[in-house]
Short mmCIF file of C-alpha atoms in Angstrom, two decimals:
data_model
loop_
_atom_site.label_atom_id
_atom_site.label_comp_id
_atom_site.label_asym_id
_atom_site.label_seq_id
_atom_site.Cartn_x
_atom_site.Cartn_y
_atom_site.Cartn_z
CA MET A 1 23.38 20.68 51.36
CA SER A 2 25.10 18.13 52.15
CA ASP A 3 26.71 17.58 55.80
CA ILE A 4 30.50 16.75 53.70
CA ASN A 5 29.72 20.29 52.10
CA GLU A 6 29.22 22.01 54.88
CA ARG A 7 32.29 20.59 56.43
CA ILE A 8 34.36 22.00 53.27
CA GLY A 9 32.63 25.13 53.40
CA ASP A 10 34.31 27.84 50.94
CA ALA A 11 36.28 25.63 49.26
CA THR A 12 36.27 25.09 45.84
CA THR A 13 39.14 22.69 44.73
CA VAL A 14 38.76 19.08 46.91
CA MET A 15 41.35 16.22 47.23
CA PHE A 16 39.19 13.02 48.22
CA GLY A 17 41.27 10.19 49.58
CA ALA A 18 39.50 6.76 49.14
CA PRO A 19 41.21 3.28 48.98
CA SER A 20 39.92 2.11 45.71
CA MET A 21 37.79 -0.62 47.02
CA SER A 22 36.10 1.77 49.54
CA GLY A 23 32.39 1.15 49.33
CA GLY A 24 31.37 4.59 50.46
CA ALA A 25 33.32 6.25 47.30
CA ASP A 26 30.72 6.56 45.31
CA ALA A 27 28.06 8.21 47.91
CA THR A 28 30.52 10.96 48.22
CA CYS A 29 31.92 11.41 45.25
CA VAL A 30 28.37 12.57 44.40
CA ASP A 31 27.32 14.69 47.42
CA LEU A 32 30.84 16.70 46.14
CA LEU A 33 29.11 17.12 42.88
CA THR A 34 25.92 17.99 44.65
CA GLN A 35 25.11 21.79 45.16
CA ASP A 36 21.61 22.92 46.45
CA ASP A 37 20.04 22.09 43.50
CA PRO A 38 21.07 18.63 41.96
CA GLY A 39 18.78 19.27 39.26
CA ALA A 40 20.77 23.00 38.30
CA VAL A 41 24.33 22.21 38.38
CA SER A 42 25.90 21.54 35.15
CA VAL A 43 28.24 18.11 35.98
CA LEU A 44 31.77 16.76 34.28
CA TRP A 45 33.28 13.23 35.05
CA VAL A 46 36.70 13.07 33.65
CA SER A 47 37.12 8.96 34.51
CA PHE A 48 40.18 7.24 33.74
CA THR A 49 38.87 4.17 36.21
CA LYS A 50 34.80 3.88 35.51
CA PRO A 51 32.59 4.03 31.11
CA ALA A 52 30.18 6.94 31.02
CA GLY A 53 27.10 5.20 31.84
CA ALA A 54 28.65 4.13 34.84
CA CYS A 55 29.24 7.40 35.79
CA LEU A 56 25.70 8.84 35.30
CA ASP A 57 24.42 5.88 37.08
CA ARG A 58 27.11 6.56 40.35
CA TRP A 59 24.36 10.15 40.16
CA ARG A 60 20.88 8.59 39.39
CA SER A 61 22.24 6.02 42.44
CA VAL A 62 21.78 9.12 44.93
CA HIS A 63 19.61 11.34 42.70
CA ASP A 64 15.81 11.20 41.01
CA THR A 65 17.24 14.03 38.74
CA ASP A 66 19.74 14.28 36.35
CA PRO A 67 22.19 17.74 36.39
CA ALA A 68 21.05 19.98 34.44
CA ASP A 69 23.41 19.21 31.26
CA PHE A 70 26.62 16.45 32.00
CA GLY A 71 29.69 15.24 30.28
CA VAL A 72 32.15 12.52 30.29
CA ILE A 73 35.71 12.57 29.08
CA VAL A 74 36.73 8.66 29.02
CA VAL A 75 40.32 8.81 29.35
CA GLY A 76 42.47 5.68 28.37
CA GLU A 77 41.18 2.74 26.30
CA THR A 78 40.62 0.27 28.73
CA VAL A 79 36.96 1.33 30.23
CA GLY A 80 35.79 2.44 27.05
CA GLY A 81 32.99 5.03 25.86
CA GLY A 82 29.80 3.30 27.10
CA GLY A 83 29.14 0.64 30.09
CA GLY A 84 26.37 0.57 32.49
CA ASN A 85 23.52 3.07 31.83
CA ALA A 86 22.16 2.32 28.33
CA ASP A 87 20.09 5.49 27.63
CA ILE A 88 23.50 8.10 27.93
CA ASP A 89 23.59 10.41 25.53
CA PRO A 90 26.62 9.97 23.22
CA GLN A 91 26.85 13.47 22.55
CA ALA A 92 27.82 13.97 26.09
CA VAL A 93 31.29 11.30 25.95
CA GLN A 94 34.10 12.46 24.80
CA THR A 95 36.81 9.50 24.72
CA ILE A 96 40.67 10.55 25.11
CA SER A 97 42.41 7.11 24.05
CA ASN A 98 46.08 7.91 25.19
CA ALA A 99 46.17 8.35 28.83
CA SER A 100 48.99 10.94 28.47
CA ASP A 101 47.06 13.45 26.44
CA LEU A 102 46.85 16.24 28.99
CA THR A 103 46.58 18.30 26.95
CA GLY A 104 43.57 16.60 24.93
CA ILE A 105 42.21 16.78 28.63
CA GLY A 106 42.35 20.07 29.05
CA ILE A 107 40.86 20.87 26.11
CA LYS A 108 37.74 18.79 26.62
CA VAL A 109 37.65 20.62 29.93
CA SER A 110 37.63 23.79 28.28
CA GLU A 111 35.00 22.71 25.87
CA PHE A 112 32.72 22.00 28.60
CA ILE A 113 33.16 25.08 31.52
CA SER A 114 33.47 27.73 28.82
CA GLY A 115 30.32 29.82 28.51
CA ARG A 116 27.96 28.84 31.32
CA ASP A 117 25.93 30.17 33.45
CA GLU A 118 24.90 27.49 35.68
CA GLN A 119 27.30 26.22 38.96
CA ILE A 120 29.89 23.72 37.45
CA ALA A 121 31.40 20.50 39.69
CA VAL A 122 33.61 18.48 38.44
CA CYS A 123 34.62 14.97 39.17
CA PHE A 124 38.10 13.70 38.26
CA ASP A 125 39.16 9.75 38.87
CA SER A 126 41.07 9.90 39.38
CA LEU A 127 44.65 10.86 40.33
CA THR A 128 46.00 7.51 41.02
CA ALA A 129 45.11 6.38 37.62
CA LEU A 130 46.40 10.19 36.12
CA LEU A 131 50.38 9.03 37.91
CA GLN A 132 50.39 5.96 35.99
CA TYR A 133 50.78 7.59 32.71
CA VAL A 134 52.80 10.35 33.88
CA ASP A 135 54.92 11.18 36.49
CA LEU A 136 54.53 13.91 39.36
CA GLU A 137 55.89 16.82 38.14
CA THR A 138 54.73 16.45 34.96
CA ALA A 139 50.82 15.60 36.70
CA TYR A 140 51.68 18.84 38.97
CA GLU A 141 52.05 21.13 36.68
CA PHE A 142 48.72 19.89 34.88
CA LEU A 143 46.29 20.24 38.04
CA HIS A 144 47.89 23.66 38.19
CA ALA A 145 46.68 24.98 35.60
CA LEU A 146 43.30 22.65 35.15
CA THR A 147 42.73 23.61 38.72
CA GLY A 148 43.00 27.45 37.84
CA GLN A 149 40.74 27.15 35.40
CA LEU A 150 38.08 25.71 37.17
CA TYR A 151 38.85 28.23 39.72
CA SER A 152 38.31 31.15 37.40
CA VAL A 153 34.38 29.39 36.04
CA GLY A 154 33.27 29.35 39.75
CA ALA A 155 33.82 25.79 38.97
CA THR A 156 33.11 23.33 42.01
CA SER A 157 35.96 20.24 42.10
CA HIS A 158 36.90 16.68 43.36
CA PHE A 159 39.79 14.55 42.69
CA HIS A 160 40.38 11.18 43.68
CA ILE A 161 43.25 9.25 45.01
CA ASP A 162 44.05 6.09 46.96
CA PRO A 163 45.93 7.43 49.28
CA ASN A 164 47.56 3.62 50.10
CA ALA A 165 48.55 3.30 46.41
CA HIS A 166 51.38 6.45 46.81
CA ASP A 167 53.72 7.83 49.28
CA GLN A 168 53.17 10.46 51.82
CA GLN A 169 55.55 13.26 49.49
CA THR A 170 52.97 12.41 46.46
CA ILE A 171 50.46 12.67 48.29
CA ASP A 172 51.69 15.77 49.98
CA THR A 173 53.01 17.49 46.93
CA LEU A 174 49.64 17.14 45.32
CA LEU A 175 47.59 18.11 47.93
CA SER A 176 49.08 21.53 47.88
CA LEU A 177 47.35 22.41 44.49
CA PHE A 178 44.24 22.08 46.48
CA ASP A 179 42.33 23.86 49.42
CA ALA A 180 40.00 20.97 51.06
CA GLU A 181 41.12 17.36 51.54
CA VAL A 182 38.66 15.10 52.25
CA ARG A 183 39.30 10.86 53.25
CA LEU A 184 37.01 8.19 53.57
CA GLY A 185 38.46 6.37 56.51
CA GLU A 186 38.35 2.37 56.91
CA ASP A 187 34.91 2.60 58.33
CA GLU A 188 34.17 4.92 56.24
CA THR A 189 33.84 7.58 57.84
CA ALA A 190 34.58 11.08 56.37
CA SER A 191 37.26 13.31 57.76
CA VAL A 192 38.37 16.68 56.27
CA ARG A 193 40.64 19.18 56.25
CA THR A 194 40.37 22.63 54.65
CA ARG A 195 43.47 24.93 53.99
CA ASN A 196 44.05 28.32 53.04
CA LEU A 197 46.19 28.53 50.41
CA VAL A 198 45.95 32.09 49.28
CA GLY A 199 46.80 34.83 51.57
#
């Protein structure tokens, strides 16, 4: 288990704050996705910012083995479905062309996580991109339902955000949905805050 996972403890939903040009974000992202055995976890990427192949490339830059299963939901028309890795299984890639179609995103996530016995890890990249298409209230309601759905199946999840792109009130509003915050500083070191949102 990585240092970052030890520091977040039992937290299962994490807001991951990193500036958009941060060099350490990819490695921290993979750490947050990785459980005790990288080859035994099913990984889902919801990507507004990278093509599907680049998501798998990010994983492979750290691990010698692929996840037990993986899927990529590519959101929006700008990033396309391929890119990055040539040998990604096209069956693993779903596309939501309208980035404001939150119902469609939720359905695709539900299809991936339903009925699985193995550990599930989800990367949502990113909240900053999401907020370019929907207002804060709509995003909050969607994320409240989504994090609850992920929690109900025992998944771990992290949601990227660029802290420099939002005011503090927006950050605080969204942070109330998560039980930990991991933030990369300018020097690429990670700070961790955990919170008890239940009881």
